[in-house]
Amino acid sequence: MPQTTLTRPAHPRGATLTEIAAQVPGVSSAPTAAAGVDADSVRCSGATIRAQDALPGDLFCGVPGNTTHGARFAPEAVAAGAVAVLTDAAGAQVLAEAGVDVPVLLHDDPRSVLGPAAAVIYGAPSSRMTLVGITGTSGKTTTSFLVEAALGSTQATTGLIGTVGTRIAGVDVPTSLTTPEGTALQGLFASMVERGVTSAVMEVSSHALSQNRVGGTRFAVGAFTNLSQDHLDYHPTMEDYFAAKALLFVPDESGDGPVCEQAVICVDDEWGNRMADLRRAAGLPLVTVATTGPADWTAGAVSAHADGTQRFTLTGPGGQTYAATVGLPGAYNVANAALALVIAHEAGVPLADAVRGIGAVAVPGRVQRIDRGQDFLAVVDYAHKPAALDAVIATLRGQTAGRIAVVVGAGGDRDRGKRPLMGEAAARAAELVIVTDDNPRTEDPAAIRAAVREGAEAVPGGGEVREVGDRRAAIIEAVNWARTGDVVLIAGKGHEAGQEIHGVKHPFDDRDELAAALDARGEQA
């Protein structure tokens, strides 16, 4: 079955309904299945949760949603060639009422088995390569890029799945989520294997772990970066957020979970130490990494250079040392680089090769300099959490004797508690804070700005605070404010190429807008 994209294999292994039911706990054939159809005779060659993506031979997965049941879209999927449906009892009733006449597989919580069912169909693809999963609040993307480069340092064919996008054997593939839904994820893995990928790295979000999007996935190595406030619109508390991350490292109460075979945990913060303690208590393999204290692997003797590169020494448990270079500024990027090197080592890459591999890595939208010949530093960064904003401003402060301007906002329909904290972090460290719109989504942009501004204005002796709702105008104002030797930081959106307002994503790239503002200033000089 030829595919037009790289998101699925061109020649999937496939599985019968009997094989799926036998290999995925809790799945059974519905008594209302198509009359006279033998489950052994129905072979699924793919799987999807989206009816518009259904292809001939697919298992369509109809899961309950917030407003409607996914089974309602089964007729569209079947019309496109889906040969069976996986759903729950309520979904089966919807199918019966709609007259959908294909075999049905049942599970009490079908969303929880999307990954395992798709893994059976695609032949357990994650077990046919060395897969690394990275979780944490900050640093996942940077660490993933570094690990991909380290894995490829020995000429291995690599894959990458994350916030910035997906890459298979060097080819970029468009995806919409940091961690795709289980059906799509297993299809990507199978596509990677088919195209010769032997090692891959992926970011694993807390949403993906709590929703079991990575069910059916074998992680040879799992890694933890750090934890700070984020996603508290989804997770009730920081403890709940931590517990979701922990699913990559220790079994849950039922004994299940996508537990990695080897763990590499950064213990620079209290959450990392707690994660390491949980892993030890479970008696599972663990390696720790640190820049600030004792660990199996430690990074030290850091020297920062004017071009943004940093050199450091990585020392291992046997006392062996490696001199490494990372082309990204900031203490947190030394931690990311050290973690990446140890991950690659645990994945089988000689450390000398891994060190060579990471030396020239650049990450889109992460402390990304925009240079149009101006006499001050202009940077775009994805920092959209208080701790991340603190860290990037501290990094830039160490690179300049001048003033710093920060253009910052906060996303709508997300953790409201961090909005004043974003403003506070900016005003505490910068001479100028311009509060603007990020991705308002369905919320009132002015209300979001007010919350960010409230935090900024509450800082005693903090920087000047201005409010410019239009993000393009805010960037222009910051650029026009700068003098020789200053720094302009556009924070929050990084690599993103759109701004979401009332359900519409408008083209908008901070990097392009900053470059245009710099060009316009240069023309006026």
Coordinates of C-alpha atoms in Angstrom, one line a residue:
M1 CA 0.0 0.0 0.0
P2 CA 2.1 3.0 -1.2
Q3 CA 2.0 6.1 1.0
T4 CA 2.4 9.7 -0.1
T5 CA 4.1 10.8 3.1
L6 CA 6.7 9.5 5.5
T7 CA 4.3 9.4 8.4
R8 CA 3.6 5.6 7.8
P9 CA 5.5 2.7 6.3
A10 CA 4.9 2.0 2.6
H11 CA 4.9 -1.7 3.3
P12 CA 3.3 -2.3 6.7
R13 CA 3.5 -5.8 8.4
G14 CA -0.2 -5.8 9.4
A15 CA -2.1 -7.9 11.9
T16 CA -5.4 -9.7 12.1
L17 CA -8.1 -8.7 14.5
T18 CA -7.4 -12.0 16.3
E19 CA -3.8 -11.1 16.7
I20 CA -4.6 -7.6 18.0
A21 CA -7.1 -9.0 20.6
A22 CA -4.6 -11.6 21.7
Q23 CA -1.7 -9.2 22.2
V24 CA -3.4 -6.2 23.7
P25 CA -4.9 -6.8 27.2
G26 CA -8.5 -5.9 27.6
V27 CA -9.3 -5.9 23.9
S28 CA -12.1 -8.3 22.7
S29 CA -14.2 -8.8 19.6
A30 CA -17.7 -7.2 19.9
P31 CA -20.6 -9.5 19.7
T32 CA -22.2 -7.1 17.3
A33 CA -19.4 -7.5 14.8
A34 CA -20.2 -7.8 11.1
A35 CA -22.2 -10.9 10.6
G36 CA -20.3 -13.9 9.3
V37 CA -16.9 -12.2 9.4
D38 CA -14.0 -14.2 10.8
A39 CA -11.6 -12.1 12.9
D40 CA -8.8 -14.1 11.5
S41 CA -9.7 -13.0 7.9
V42 CA -9.7 -9.3 8.7
R43 CA -6.2 -7.9 8.4
C44 CA -5.4 -4.3 9.4
S45 CA -2.5 -2.6 7.7
G46 CA -2.6 0.6 9.6
A47 CA -4.4 2.5 12.4
T48 CA -5.7 6.0 12.9
I49 CA -7.8 8.0 15.4
R50 CA -8.6 10.6 12.7
A51 CA -11.3 9.6 10.2
Q52 CA -9.9 12.2 7.7
D53 CA -6.6 10.3 7.7
A54 CA -8.0 6.8 7.2
L55 CA -6.6 4.7 4.5
P56 CA -7.7 1.4 3.0
G57 CA -7.0 -1.5 5.4
D58 CA -7.0 0.8 8.5
L59 CA -8.3 0.0 12.0
F60 CA -10.2 3.2 12.9
C61 CA -10.1 4.0 16.6
G62 CA -13.2 5.7 17.9
V63 CA -12.6 7.1 21.3
P64 CA -14.8 9.2 23.6
G65 CA -14.1 13.0 23.5
N66 CA -15.0 16.0 25.5
T67 CA -17.9 17.0 23.2
T68 CA -18.7 13.9 21.1
H69 CA -17.7 10.3 20.6
G70 CA -15.1 9.5 18.0
A71 CA -17.2 6.6 16.8
R72 CA -19.5 9.1 15.2
F73 CA -16.8 9.6 12.5
A74 CA -16.5 5.9 11.7
P75 CA -18.7 6.1 8.6
E76 CA -16.2 8.5 7.1
A77 CA -13.3 6.2 8.0
V78 CA -15.1 3.1 6.6
A79 CA -15.9 5.0 3.4
A80 CA -12.2 5.7 3.1
G81 CA -11.4 2.0 3.4
A82 CA -11.1 1.3 7.2
V83 CA -11.9 -2.4 7.7
A84 CA -12.5 -2.5 11.4
V85 CA -13.2 -0.2 14.4
L86 CA -11.7 -0.2 17.9
T87 CA -14.0 1.5 20.4
D88 CA -15.9 1.1 23.7
A89 CA -19.4 0.0 24.5
A90 CA -20.8 3.4 24.0
G91 CA -19.0 3.7 20.7
A92 CA -20.3 0.3 19.6
Q93 CA -23.9 1.6 20.2
V94 CA -23.1 4.6 18.0
L95 CA -21.8 2.3 15.3
A96 CA -24.9 0.2 15.5
E97 CA -27.2 3.2 15.2
A98 CA -25.2 4.5 12.2
G99 CA -25.4 1.1 10.5
V100 CA -21.6 0.7 10.4
D101 CA -21.1 -2.9 9.2
V102 CA -17.5 -3.7 9.9
P103 CA -16.0 -5.9 12.7
V104 CA -15.6 -4.1 16.0
L105 CA -12.9 -4.5 18.7
L106 CA -13.9 -3.4 22.2
H107 CA -12.0 -2.0 25.2
D108 CA -13.3 -0.2 28.3
D109 CA -10.8 2.7 27.7
P110 CA -9.8 2.5 24.0
R111 CA -7.6 5.6 24.1
S112 CA -5.3 3.8 26.5
V113 CA -4.6 1.0 24.0
L114 CA -4.2 3.0 20.8
G115 CA -0.4 2.7 21.0
P116 CA -0.3 -1.0 21.9
A117 CA -2.9 -1.9 19.2
A118 CA -1.0 0.1 16.5
A119 CA 2.3 -1.5 17.7
V120 CA 0.9 -4.9 17.0
I121 CA -0.3 -3.8 13.5
Y122 CA 3.1 -2.3 12.7
G123 CA 5.2 -5.1 14.1
A124 CA 6.5 -3.5 17.3
P125 CA 8.7 -1.0 15.4
S126 CA 10.3 0.6 18.5
S127 CA 11.8 -2.7 19.5
R128 CA 13.6 -2.8 16.1
M129 CA 15.7 0.2 16.7
T130 CA 17.4 2.0 19.7
L131 CA 14.9 4.5 20.9
V132 CA 15.6 7.3 23.4
G133 CA 12.8 9.1 25.2
I134 CA 13.5 12.5 26.9
T135 CA 11.1 14.1 29.4
G136 CA 11.2 17.1 31.7
T137 CA 10.0 20.7 31.6
S138 CA 12.9 22.6 29.9
G139 CA 15.6 21.4 27.7
K140 CA 13.8 18.5 26.0
T141 CA 14.2 19.9 22.5
T142 CA 17.8 21.0 22.8
T143 CA 18.8 17.7 24.4
S144 CA 17.0 15.8 21.7
F145 CA 18.8 17.7 18.9
L146 CA 22.2 17.0 20.7
V147 CA 21.4 13.4 21.1
E148 CA 20.4 13.0 17.5
A149 CA 23.7 14.5 16.5
A150 CA 25.6 12.2 18.9
L151 CA 23.7 9.1 17.6
G152 CA 24.6 10.1 14.1
S153 CA 28.3 10.7 14.8
T154 CA 29.0 7.0 13.9
Q155 CA 27.2 7.3 10.6
A156 CA 24.1 5.7 12.0
T157 CA 20.8 6.6 10.3
T158 CA 18.7 8.5 12.9
G159 CA 15.2 9.7 13.6
L160 CA 13.9 12.6 15.7
I161 CA 10.4 13.4 17.1
G162 CA 9.7 16.5 19.0
T163 CA 8.4 20.1 19.5
V164 CA 10.2 21.5 16.5
G165 CA 9.2 18.7 14.2
T166 CA 10.0 15.2 13.1
R167 CA 12.9 14.0 11.0
I168 CA 13.4 10.6 9.5
A169 CA 16.8 9.7 8.0
G170 CA 17.5 13.4 7.5
V171 CA 14.1 14.3 5.9
D172 CA 11.8 16.6 7.8
V173 CA 8.2 15.3 8.3
P174 CA 5.4 17.7 9.4
T175 CA 3.6 16.7 12.7
S176 CA 1.4 18.6 15.0
L177 CA 2.1 17.4 18.6
T178 CA 5.3 17.1 20.6
T179 CA 4.4 13.5 21.2
P180 CA 1.8 12.3 18.5
E181 CA -1.2 10.1 19.4
G182 CA -0.4 6.5 19.8
T183 CA -1.6 5.4 16.3
A184 CA 0.4 8.1 14.5
L185 CA 3.5 7.5 16.7
Q186 CA 3.7 3.8 15.9
G187 CA 3.3 4.6 12.2
L188 CA 6.2 7.0 12.4
F189 CA 8.3 4.4 14.2
A190 CA 7.5 1.9 11.5
S191 CA 8.3 4.4 8.8
M192 CA 11.7 5.0 10.4
V193 CA 12.5 1.3 10.6
E194 CA 11.5 0.9 6.9
R195 CA 13.8 3.7 5.9
G196 CA 16.8 2.2 7.7
V197 CA 16.7 4.2 11.0
T198 CA 18.7 2.3 13.6
S199 CA 18.6 5.0 16.4
A200 CA 16.0 7.6 17.2
V201 CA 15.2 10.1 19.9
M202 CA 11.9 11.7 20.9
E203 CA 10.6 14.2 23.3
V204 CA 8.0 12.6 25.7
S205 CA 5.5 15.1 27.1
S206 CA 3.7 14.8 30.4
H207 CA 0.4 14.8 28.4
A208 CA 1.6 11.9 26.3
L209 CA 2.6 9.9 29.4
S210 CA -0.6 10.5 31.3
Q211 CA -2.7 9.7 28.2
N212 CA -0.5 6.6 27.4
R213 CA 0.3 7.9 23.9
V214 CA 3.6 6.1 24.2
G215 CA 1.9 2.8 25.2
G216 CA 3.3 -0.1 23.2
T217 CA 6.7 1.7 22.9
R218 CA 10.0 0.2 24.0
F219 CA 12.5 2.9 25.2
A220 CA 16.0 1.6 25.3
V221 CA 17.0 4.8 27.2
G222 CA 14.8 7.3 29.1
A223 CA 16.1 10.6 30.3
F224 CA 14.9 13.4 32.6
T225 CA 16.1 17.0 32.3
N226 CA 14.4 19.0 35.1
L227 CA 11.0 20.1 36.4
S228 CA 9.5 23.6 36.9
Q229 CA 6.1 25.1 36.8
D230 CA 4.2 24.4 33.5
H231 CA 1.1 22.7 32.3
L232 CA -0.8 23.3 35.6
D233 CA -3.9 23.9 33.5
Y234 CA -3.8 20.1 32.8
H235 CA -2.1 18.8 35.9
P236 CA -3.8 19.8 39.1
T237 CA -0.5 20.1 41.1
M238 CA 3.3 19.9 40.7
E239 CA 3.1 16.5 42.3
D240 CA 0.7 15.3 39.7
Y241 CA 2.9 16.8 37.0
F242 CA 5.9 15.0 38.5
A243 CA 4.0 11.7 38.7
A244 CA 3.2 11.9 35.0
K245 CA 6.9 12.3 34.1
A246 CA 7.7 9.4 36.5
L247 CA 5.7 7.0 34.3
L248 CA 8.8 6.9 31.9
F249 CA 11.0 5.6 34.8
V250 CA 8.9 3.5 37.2
P251 CA 5.7 1.4 36.9
D252 CA 2.4 2.9 38.0
E253 CA 0.2 1.4 40.6
S254 CA -1.1 -1.2 38.2
G255 CA 2.5 -2.3 37.3
D256 CA 2.2 -0.9 33.8
G257 CA 3.7 2.1 32.0
P258 CA 6.2 2.8 29.3
V259 CA 9.2 2.2 31.6
C260 CA 12.6 2.7 30.0
E261 CA 15.2 0.0 30.1
Q262 CA 18.0 2.3 31.2
A263 CA 17.5 5.7 32.9
V264 CA 19.7 8.8 32.6
I265 CA 18.6 11.4 35.1
C266 CA 19.9 14.9 35.6
V267 CA 20.0 15.6 39.4
D268 CA 20.7 19.3 39.3
D269 CA 17.3 20.0 40.9
E270 CA 15.2 18.4 43.7
W271 CA 12.9 16.8 41.2
G272 CA 15.7 15.1 39.5
N273 CA 16.9 13.7 42.8
R274 CA 13.4 12.5 43.6
M275 CA 13.1 10.8 40.2
A276 CA 16.5 9.1 40.7
D277 CA 15.4 7.9 44.2
L278 CA 12.2 6.4 42.7
R279 CA 14.2 4.6 40.1
R280 CA 16.6 3.2 42.7
A281 CA 13.8 2.1 44.9
A282 CA 12.3 0.2 42.0
G283 CA 15.7 -1.6 41.5
L284 CA 16.0 -0.5 37.9
P285 CA 19.1 0.5 36.0
L286 CA 20.1 4.2 36.6
V287 CA 22.8 6.6 35.6
T288 CA 22.9 10.2 37.1
V289 CA 24.3 13.4 35.6
A290 CA 25.0 16.7 37.2
T291 CA 26.6 20.1 36.9
T292 CA 26.2 21.2 40.5
G293 CA 26.8 18.2 42.7
P294 CA 27.7 14.6 43.0
A295 CA 26.5 12.1 40.3
D296 CA 27.8 9.3 38.2
W297 CA 28.8 11.8 35.5
T298 CA 29.6 15.4 36.2
A299 CA 30.2 18.4 34.0
G300 CA 32.6 21.1 35.2
A301 CA 35.5 23.4 34.3
V302 CA 33.2 25.4 32.1
S303 CA 34.6 28.2 29.9
A304 CA 32.2 30.5 27.9
H305 CA 33.4 32.2 24.8
A306 CA 32.2 35.4 23.0
D307 CA 30.8 33.4 20.0
G308 CA 28.3 31.6 22.4
T309 CA 30.2 28.3 22.5
Q310 CA 31.1 26.7 25.8
R311 CA 33.7 24.2 26.6
F312 CA 33.5 21.9 29.6
T313 CA 34.9 18.7 31.0
L314 CA 32.7 15.6 31.5
T315 CA 34.0 13.2 34.1
G316 CA 32.7 9.6 34.4
P317 CA 32.3 7.1 37.2
G318 CA 35.8 5.7 36.6
G319 CA 37.4 9.1 36.6
Q320 CA 37.8 9.2 32.8
T321 CA 37.4 12.7 31.4
Y322 CA 36.3 14.1 28.1
A323 CA 36.7 17.7 26.8
A324 CA 33.5 18.7 25.1
T325 CA 32.2 21.8 23.3
V326 CA 28.6 22.9 22.9
G327 CA 27.7 25.7 20.5
L328 CA 24.9 27.1 22.8
P329 CA 25.3 29.6 25.6
G330 CA 24.0 29.3 29.2
A331 CA 24.7 27.0 32.1
Y332 CA 21.6 25.1 31.4
N333 CA 23.0 24.1 28.0
V334 CA 26.0 22.6 29.6
A335 CA 23.6 20.5 31.6
N336 CA 21.7 19.6 28.4
A337 CA 24.9 18.7 26.6
A338 CA 26.3 16.6 29.4
L339 CA 22.9 14.7 29.6
A340 CA 23.0 14.2 25.8
L341 CA 26.5 12.8 25.9
V342 CA 25.6 10.3 28.6
I343 CA 22.4 9.3 26.9
A344 CA 24.3 8.6 23.7
H345 CA 26.9 6.6 25.6
E346 CA 24.2 4.5 27.2
A347 CA 22.7 4.0 23.7
G348 CA 26.0 2.5 22.6
V349 CA 27.8 5.5 21.1
P350 CA 31.5 5.8 22.1
L351 CA 31.8 9.0 24.0
A352 CA 34.6 10.4 21.9
D353 CA 32.3 10.1 18.9
A354 CA 29.4 11.7 20.8
V355 CA 31.5 14.6 21.8
R356 CA 32.5 15.2 18.2
G357 CA 28.9 14.9 17.1
I358 CA 27.4 17.6 19.4
G359 CA 30.0 20.3 18.8
A360 CA 28.3 22.3 16.1
V361 CA 24.6 21.7 16.8
A362 CA 22.2 24.6 16.5
V363 CA 18.6 24.4 17.7
P364 CA 15.8 26.4 16.0
G365 CA 14.4 29.1 18.3
R366 CA 16.6 28.3 21.2
V367 CA 18.9 31.3 22.0
Q368 CA 18.8 31.8 18.2
R369 CA 20.7 35.0 17.2
I370 CA 19.3 37.2 14.5
D371 CA 22.2 39.1 13.0
R372 CA 21.5 41.8 10.4
G373 CA 24.6 43.8 11.0
Q374 CA 23.3 45.7 14.0
D375 CA 25.5 46.8 16.9
F376 CA 23.6 45.0 19.6
L377 CA 22.5 41.4 20.2
A378 CA 19.1 40.2 19.0
V379 CA 17.8 36.8 20.1
V380 CA 14.7 34.6 19.8
D381 CA 14.1 32.0 22.4
Y382 CA 11.3 29.5 23.1
A383 CA 11.3 30.4 26.9
H384 CA 7.6 30.3 27.8
K385 CA 8.0 29.2 31.5
P386 CA 9.2 31.4 34.4
A387 CA 12.3 29.2 35.1
A388 CA 13.2 29.1 31.4
L389 CA 12.9 32.8 31.1
D390 CA 15.0 33.3 34.2
A391 CA 17.7 31.1 32.7
V392 CA 17.9 32.6 29.3
I393 CA 18.0 36.2 30.6
A394 CA 20.8 35.2 33.0
T395 CA 22.7 33.7 30.1
L396 CA 22.3 36.9 28.0
R397 CA 23.2 39.1 31.0
G398 CA 26.5 37.2 31.2
Q399 CA 27.2 38.1 27.6
T400 CA 26.7 41.8 27.7
A401 CA 27.6 44.9 29.7
G402 CA 24.6 46.7 28.1
R403 CA 20.9 46.8 28.9
I404 CA 18.3 44.1 28.1
A405 CA 14.9 44.4 26.7
V406 CA 12.5 41.4 26.8
V407 CA 9.3 41.1 24.7
V408 CA 7.1 38.6 26.5
G409 CA 3.6 37.3 26.8
A410 CA 1.7 34.2 27.8
G411 CA -0.4 31.6 26.0
G412 CA -4.2 31.5 26.3
D413 CA -6.1 28.4 27.4
R414 CA -3.0 27.3 29.4
D415 CA -1.7 27.5 32.9
R416 CA -2.9 30.9 34.2
G417 CA -0.8 30.7 37.3
K418 CA 2.5 31.2 35.5
R419 CA 1.4 34.5 33.7
P420 CA 2.3 36.9 36.5
L421 CA 5.4 34.8 37.1
M422 CA 6.5 35.4 33.5
G423 CA 6.2 39.1 34.0
E424 CA 8.0 39.0 37.3
A425 CA 10.9 37.0 35.8
A426 CA 11.3 39.5 33.0
A427 CA 11.1 42.7 35.2
R428 CA 13.4 41.3 37.8
A429 CA 16.2 40.9 35.3
A430 CA 15.7 43.3 32.4
E431 CA 15.8 47.0 32.0
L432 CA 12.7 47.0 29.7
V433 CA 9.8 44.6 29.6
I434 CA 7.3 44.9 26.7
V435 CA 4.2 42.8 27.5
T436 CA 2.6 41.6 24.3
D437 CA 0.4 38.8 22.9
D438 CA 1.8 35.3 22.6
N439 CA -0.9 32.8 21.4
P440 CA -4.1 34.1 22.9
R441 CA -6.1 31.2 21.5
T442 CA -9.7 31.6 22.6
E443 CA -9.0 34.0 25.5
D444 CA -9.2 37.8 25.7
P445 CA -5.6 38.9 24.8
A446 CA -6.0 42.0 27.0
A447 CA -6.8 39.9 30.1
I448 CA -3.7 37.7 29.5
R449 CA -1.5 40.8 29.1
A450 CA -2.9 42.3 32.3
A451 CA -1.9 39.2 34.3
V452 CA 1.6 39.3 32.9
R453 CA 1.9 43.0 33.5
E454 CA 0.7 42.7 37.0
G455 CA 3.5 40.4 37.8
A456 CA 6.1 42.7 36.1
E457 CA 4.9 45.8 37.9
A458 CA 5.0 44.1 41.3
V459 CA 8.8 43.8 41.2
P460 CA 10.4 46.4 43.5
G461 CA 12.9 48.4 41.4
G462 CA 12.2 46.3 38.4
G463 CA 12.6 47.3 34.8
E464 CA 10.4 49.7 32.9
V465 CA 7.2 48.0 31.8
R466 CA 5.3 48.8 28.6
E467 CA 2.3 47.1 27.1
V468 CA 2.1 46.7 23.3
G469 CA -0.6 44.2 22.3
D470 CA 0.4 43.8 18.7
R471 CA 3.4 41.4 18.7
R472 CA 5.0 42.8 15.5
A473 CA 4.8 46.4 16.9
A474 CA 6.2 45.2 20.3
I475 CA 9.2 43.7 18.5
I476 CA 9.8 46.9 16.5
E477 CA 9.6 49.0 19.7
A478 CA 12.2 46.8 21.4
V479 CA 14.5 47.0 18.4
N480 CA 14.2 50.8 18.2
W481 CA 14.9 51.1 22.0
A482 CA 18.2 49.3 21.8
R483 CA 21.6 51.0 21.8
T484 CA 25.1 49.8 21.0
G485 CA 25.9 46.8 23.2
D486 CA 22.3 46.1 24.4
V487 CA 20.4 42.9 24.1
V488 CA 16.9 42.4 22.7
L489 CA 15.2 39.1 23.6
I490 CA 12.0 38.0 21.9
A491 CA 10.7 35.2 24.3
G492 CA 8.0 32.6 24.2
K493 CA 7.4 31.4 20.7
G494 CA 10.9 30.4 19.4
H495 CA 10.6 28.2 16.3
E496 CA 6.8 28.6 16.0
A497 CA 5.7 30.0 12.6
G498 CA 2.1 31.0 13.6
Q499 CA 0.1 33.0 16.1
E500 CA -3.2 31.4 17.2
I501 CA -6.0 33.9 17.8
H502 CA -9.7 32.8 18.2
G503 CA -9.0 29.4 16.6
V504 CA -7.2 30.8 13.6
K505 CA -3.4 30.4 13.2
H506 CA -2.0 33.4 11.5
P507 CA 1.5 33.3 9.9
F508 CA 3.9 34.8 12.4
D509 CA 7.5 33.9 13.0
D510 CA 9.5 35.8 15.6
R511 CA 12.7 35.2 13.7
D512 CA 11.4 36.8 10.5
E513 CA 9.7 39.7 12.4
L514 CA 12.9 40.5 14.3
A515 CA 14.9 40.4 11.2
A516 CA 12.5 42.7 9.4
A517 CA 12.5 45.1 12.4
L518 CA 16.3 45.1 12.3
D519 CA 16.4 45.7 8.6
A520 CA 14.0 48.6 8.9
R521 CA 16.0 50.2 11.6
G522 CA 19.2 49.8 9.5
E523 CA 17.5 51.6 6.6
Q524 CA 16.5 54.5 8.8
A525 CA 20.0 54.9 10.3

